[in-house]
Amino acid sequence: MRQVGITGVGSYLPEEVITNFDLEKIVDTSDEWIRTRTGIRERRRASSEEAASDLSLVAAEKALACAEVAAEDIDLIIVATVTPDMFFPATACLVQDRLGAKRAAAFDLSAGCSGFIYALAVASQFIANGTYNTALVIGVDVLTKIINWEDRSTCVLFGDGAGAVILQPVEPGQGLLAVHLGADGSGGRFLEMPAGGSRQPATLDTVKAKLHSIHMNGPEVFKFAVRILGEASLAVLEKANLTKADIDFLIPHQANIRIVEAAIKRLGLEAEKVFVNLDRYGNMSSASIPVALDEAYREGKLKVGANVLLVSFGAGLTWGSAVLRWSLPPKG
Ligand code: UT7
């Protein structure tokens, strides 16, 4: 089996900024409540013309430029998302066409906010076993399009964005050291978009009942998140034959600062070793980890040889963690 690493990263965030003060004008909430309960100050919102493939395309082009890889050389594209442009064709196919990645197989993957780590795990298998040499993995979500703007318990939490990585073979001892994935479908009802699928196809009634938007039991998801971030982190470290003391940098799913702080405590990490951007972007679901990864890389926080831990939880319920020995040097 070959070692697989990240050889390029890129991200894209829509221009429009929605602050907590903007939300105060829409629902019965306050900047103070949102900041203290979640840590979020503002988030980005895609324009009416922007869908998941548009955000993905820009992030993918940046990742390709970073890796110095041509679109024609991509063998596989996986887009992790719960907000595809449409049910079918897959958003990955739309991206494949617009990139001109003619040789690439392409499909979408749905694992809620854990989608990017799931996609990383899947794509890396194809490269490790020699089937493919170059994969493009994108995490994208445009959650503002499926928010019920009358529901203050969800509309303040989410934002839009896309992040992308290029995966290729790397030297032994570098790149992805271990992945750990899990799911507990019994908790699926705690975070869902109830209608629009084959269970409750779209009707006037489902639209009127606002069943095409995010429905969430916040406290249940919170309890799960606090437990699983620690457990999934420890599980993947064990698989990589590492301990908590070996973590040089942590990139957790950016959902709520209180959830991140609980993970930091469980892992006994110094705050400087943890990346947080949820104050600026809110929860971008599948895009959360790759956007954070791109920003941390560009800010020089990911040193070559560092053990970088990624950990996420999300709808499903799902969780995923990965340990990377960072191998991408800083570029211009
Ligand atoms: O990627 C996975 C996605 N989901 C998550 O990560 C969500 C995880 N859960 C959470 O982050 C937290 O549960 C929330 C931030 C969603 C909610 O925080 P909480 O501390 O669990 O609050 P709560 O739901 O227990 O609500 C406390 C109070 C309630 O009022 P009462 O019943 O005490 O009078 C809510 O109605 O806060 C009220 N509330 C709000 N007040 C002002 C809920 N949302 C808001 C709001 N502004 N936006």
JSON list of N, CA, C and O in Angstrom, two decimals, residues 42-66:
[
{"chain": "A", "resi": 42, "resn": "GLU", "atom": "N", "xyz": [-20.20, 36.06, 12.77]},
{"chain": "A", "resi": 42, "resn": "GLU", "atom": "CA", "xyz": [-20.73, 36.29, 11.42]},
{"chain": "A", "resi": 42, "resn": "GLU", "atom": "C", "xyz": [-20.56, 35.04, 10.58]},
{"chain": "A", "resi": 42, "resn": "GLU", "atom": "O", "xyz": [-19.87, 34.10, 10.99]},
{"chain": "A", "resi": 43, "resn": "ARG", "atom": "N", "xyz": [-21.23, 35.02, 9.44]},
{"chain": "A", "resi": 43, "resn": "ARG", "atom": "CA", "xyz": [-21.16, 33.88, 8.53]},
{"chain": "A", "resi": 43, "resn": "ARG", "atom": "C", "xyz": [-21.32, 34.41, 7.10]},
{"chain": "A", "resi": 43, "resn": "ARG", "atom": "O", "xyz": [-21.73, 35.55, 6.92]},
{"chain": "A", "resi": 44, "resn": "ARG", "atom": "N", "xyz": [-20.97, 33.56, 6.12]},
{"chain": "A", "resi": 44, "resn": "ARG", "atom": "CA", "xyz": [-21.09, 33.97, 4.72]},
{"chain": "A", "resi": 44, "resn": "ARG", "atom": "C", "xyz": [-22.35, 33.37, 4.11]},
{"chain": "A", "resi": 44, "resn": "ARG", "atom": "O", "xyz": [-22.76, 32.26, 4.48]},
{"chain": "A", "resi": 45, "resn": "ARG", "atom": "N", "xyz": [-22.92, 34.11, 3.13]},
{"chain": "A", "resi": 45, "resn": "ARG", "atom": "CA", "xyz": [-24.10, 33.59, 2.45]},
{"chain": "A", "resi": 45, "resn": "ARG", "atom": "C", "xyz": [-23.90, 33.66, 0.94]},
{"chain": "A", "resi": 45, "resn": "ARG", "atom": "O", "xyz": [-23.53, 34.71, 0.39]},
{"chain": "A", "resi": 46, "resn": "ALA", "atom": "N", "xyz": [-24.14, 32.53, 0.29]},
{"chain": "A", "resi": 46, "resn": "ALA", "atom": "CA", "xyz": [-24.02, 32.48, -1.17]},
{"chain": "A", "resi": 46, "resn": "ALA", "atom": "C", "xyz": [-25.11, 33.34, -1.80]},
{"chain": "A", "resi": 46, "resn": "ALA", "atom": "O", "xyz": [-26.20, 33.48, -1.24]},
{"chain": "A", "resi": 47, "resn": "SER", "atom": "N", "xyz": [-24.83, 33.89, -2.98]},
{"chain": "A", "resi": 47, "resn": "SER", "atom": "CA", "xyz": [-25.82, 34.71, -3.68]},
{"chain": "A", "resi": 47, "resn": "SER", "atom": "C", "xyz": [-26.88, 33.81, -4.30]},
{"chain": "A", "resi": 47, "resn": "SER", "atom": "O", "xyz": [-26.72, 32.58, -4.34]},
{"chain": "A", "resi": 48, "resn": "SER", "atom": "N", "xyz": [-27.94, 34.41, -4.82]},
{"chain": "A", "resi": 48, "resn": "SER", "atom": "CA", "xyz": [-29.02, 33.60, -5.42]},
{"chain": "A", "resi": 48, "resn": "SER", "atom": "C", "xyz": [-28.51, 32.85, -6.65]},
{"chain": "A", "resi": 48, "resn": "SER", "atom": "O", "xyz": [-29.08, 31.85, -7.06]},
{"chain": "A", "resi": 49, "resn": "GLU", "atom": "N", "xyz": [-27.42, 33.32, -7.26]},
{"chain": "A", "resi": 49, "resn": "GLU", "atom": "CA", "xyz": [-26.87, 32.63, -8.45]},
{"chain": "A", "resi": 49, "resn": "GLU", "atom": "C", "xyz": [-25.90, 31.52, -8.06]},
{"chain": "A", "resi": 49, "resn": "GLU", "atom": "O", "xyz": [-25.49, 30.75, -8.92]},
{"chain": "A", "resi": 50, "resn": "GLU", "atom": "N", "xyz": [-25.44, 31.49, -6.81]},
{"chain": "A", "resi": 50, "resn": "GLU", "atom": "CA", "xyz": [-24.38, 30.54, -6.44]},
{"chain": "A", "resi": 50, "resn": "GLU", "atom": "C", "xyz": [-24.94, 29.26, -5.83]},
{"chain": "A", "resi": 50, "resn": "GLU", "atom": "O", "xyz": [-25.69, 29.31, -4.84]},
{"chain": "A", "resi": 51, "resn": "ALA", "atom": "N", "xyz": [-24.53, 28.12, -6.41]},
{"chain": "A", "resi": 51, "resn": "ALA", "atom": "CA", "xyz": [-24.89, 26.81, -5.86]},
{"chain": "A", "resi": 51, "resn": "ALA", "atom": "C", "xyz": [-23.61, 26.07, -5.47]},
{"chain": "A", "resi": 51, "resn": "ALA", "atom": "O", "xyz": [-22.50, 26.59, -5.66]},
{"chain": "A", "resi": 52, "resn": "ALA", "atom": "N", "xyz": [-23.78, 24.85, -4.97]},
{"chain": "A", "resi": 52, "resn": "ALA", "atom": "CA", "xyz": [-22.62, 24.09, -4.46]},
{"chain": "A", "resi": 52, "resn": "ALA", "atom": "C", "xyz": [-21.52, 23.94, -5.50]},
{"chain": "A", "resi": 52, "resn": "ALA", "atom": "O", "xyz": [-20.33, 24.06, -5.18]},
{"chain": "A", "resi": 53, "resn": "SER", "atom": "N", "xyz": [-21.89, 23.68, -6.76]},
{"chain": "A", "resi": 53, "resn": "SER", "atom": "CA", "xyz": [-20.84, 23.47, -7.77]},
{"chain": "A", "resi": 53, "resn": "SER", "atom": "C", "xyz": [-20.05, 24.74, -8.06]},
{"chain": "A", "resi": 53, "resn": "SER", "atom": "O", "xyz": [-18.87, 24.68, -8.40]},
{"chain": "A", "resi": 54, "resn": "ASP", "atom": "N", "xyz": [-20.69, 25.91, -7.91]},
{"chain": "A", "resi": 54, "resn": "ASP", "atom": "CA", "xyz": [-19.97, 27.17, -8.16]},
{"chain": "A", "resi": 54, "resn": "ASP", "atom": "C", "xyz": [-18.91, 27.40, -7.09]},
{"chain": "A", "resi": 54, "resn": "ASP", "atom": "O", "xyz": [-17.78, 27.78, -7.38]},
{"chain": "A", "resi": 55, "resn": "LEU", "atom": "N", "xyz": [-19.30, 27.16, -5.83]},
{"chain": "A", "resi": 55, "resn": "LEU", "atom": "CA", "xyz": [-18.34, 27.32, -4.74]},
{"chain": "A", "resi": 55, "resn": "LEU", "atom": "C", "xyz": [-17.22, 26.29, -4.87]},
{"chain": "A", "resi": 55, "resn": "LEU", "atom": "O", "xyz": [-16.03, 26.59, -4.70]},
{"chain": "A", "resi": 56, "resn": "SER", "atom": "N", "xyz": [-17.62, 25.07, -5.23]},
{"chain": "A", "resi": 56, "resn": "SER", "atom": "CA", "xyz": [-16.65, 23.96, -5.35]},
{"chain": "A", "resi": 56, "resn": "SER", "atom": "C", "xyz": [-15.62, 24.25, -6.43]},
{"chain": "A", "resi": 56, "resn": "SER", "atom": "O", "xyz": [-14.43, 23.97, -6.25]},
{"chain": "A", "resi": 57, "resn": "LEU", "atom": "N", "xyz": [-16.10, 24.79, -7.55]},
{"chain": "A", "resi": 57, "resn": "LEU", "atom": "CA", "xyz": [-15.21, 25.02, -8.69]},
{"chain": "A", "resi": 57, "resn": "LEU", "atom": "C", "xyz": [-14.05, 25.93, -8.30]},
{"chain": "A", "resi": 57, "resn": "LEU", "atom": "O", "xyz": [-12.89, 25.64, -8.61]},
{"chain": "A", "resi": 58, "resn": "VAL", "atom": "N", "xyz": [-14.35, 27.01, -7.61]},
{"chain": "A", "resi": 58, "resn": "VAL", "atom": "CA", "xyz": [-13.29, 27.97, -7.24]},
{"chain": "A", "resi": 58, "resn": "VAL", "atom": "C", "xyz": [-12.31, 27.31, -6.26]},
{"chain": "A", "resi": 58, "resn": "VAL", "atom": "O", "xyz": [-11.09, 27.41, -6.41]},
{"chain": "A", "resi": 59, "resn": "ALA", "atom": "N", "xyz": [-12.85, 26.60, -5.26]},
{"chain": "A", "resi": 59, "resn": "ALA", "atom": "CA", "xyz": [-11.98, 25.93, -4.28]},
{"chain": "A", "resi": 59, "resn": "ALA", "atom": "C", "xyz": [-11.10, 24.89, -4.99]},
{"chain": "A", "resi": 59, "resn": "ALA", "atom": "O", "xyz": [-9.90, 24.78, -4.71]},
{"chain": "A", "resi": 60, "resn": "ALA", "atom": "N", "xyz": [-11.69, 24.16, -5.94]},
{"chain": "A", "resi": 60, "resn": "ALA", "atom": "CA", "xyz": [-10.95, 23.11, -6.66]},
{"chain": "A", "resi": 60, "resn": "ALA", "atom": "C", "xyz": [-9.84, 23.72, -7.50]},
{"chain": "A", "resi": 60, "resn": "ALA", "atom": "O", "xyz": [-8.72, 23.20, -7.53]},
{"chain": "A", "resi": 61, "resn": "GLU", "atom": "N", "xyz": [-10.14, 24.82, -8.18]},
{"chain": "A", "resi": 61, "resn": "GLU", "atom": "CA", "xyz": [-9.11, 25.45, -9.02]},
{"chain": "A", "resi": 61, "resn": "GLU", "atom": "C", "xyz": [-7.94, 25.92, -8.17]},
{"chain": "A", "resi": 61, "resn": "GLU", "atom": "O", "xyz": [-6.78, 25.80, -8.57]},
{"chain": "A", "resi": 62, "resn": "LYS", "atom": "N", "xyz": [-8.24, 26.43, -6.98]},
{"chain": "A", "resi": 62, "resn": "LYS", "atom": "CA", "xyz": [-7.15, 26.87, -6.09]},
{"chain": "A", "resi": 62, "resn": "LYS", "atom": "C", "xyz": [-6.32, 25.69, -5.61]},
{"chain": "A", "resi": 62, "resn": "LYS", "atom": "O", "xyz": [-5.10, 25.76, -5.53]},
{"chain": "A", "resi": 63, "resn": "ALA", "atom": "N", "xyz": [-6.99, 24.58, -5.28]},
{"chain": "A", "resi": 63, "resn": "ALA", "atom": "CA", "xyz": [-6.26, 23.40, -4.81]},
{"chain": "A", "resi": 63, "resn": "ALA", "atom": "C", "xyz": [-5.38, 22.83, -5.92]},
{"chain": "A", "resi": 63, "resn": "ALA", "atom": "O", "xyz": [-4.24, 22.42, -5.68]},
{"chain": "A", "resi": 64, "resn": "LEU", "atom": "N", "xyz": [-5.91, 22.83, -7.15]},
{"chain": "A", "resi": 64, "resn": "LEU", "atom": "CA", "xyz": [-5.12, 22.34, -8.30]},
{"chain": "A", "resi": 64, "resn": "LEU", "atom": "C", "xyz": [-3.89, 23.21, -8.52]},
{"chain": "A", "resi": 64, "resn": "LEU", "atom": "O", "xyz": [-2.78, 22.71, -8.74]},
{"chain": "A", "resi": 65, "resn": "ALA", "atom": "N", "xyz": [-4.08, 24.54, -8.43]},
{"chain": "A", "resi": 65, "resn": "ALA", "atom": "CA", "xyz": [-2.95, 25.46, -8.62]},
{"chain": "A", "resi": 65, "resn": "ALA", "atom": "C", "xyz": [-1.91, 25.23, -7.52]},
{"chain": "A", "resi": 65, "resn": "ALA", "atom": "O", "xyz": [-0.70, 25.20, -7.79]},
{"chain": "A", "resi": 66, "resn": "CYS", "atom": "N", "xyz": [-2.39, 25.03, -6.30]},
{"chain": "A", "resi": 66, "resn": "CYS", "atom": "CA", "xyz": [-1.47, 24.80, -5.17]},
{"chain": "A", "resi": 66, "resn": "CYS", "atom": "C", "xyz": [-0.66, 23.53, -5.38]},
{"chain": "A", "resi": 66, "resn": "CYS", "atom": "O", "xyz": [0.53, 23.48, -5.11]}
]
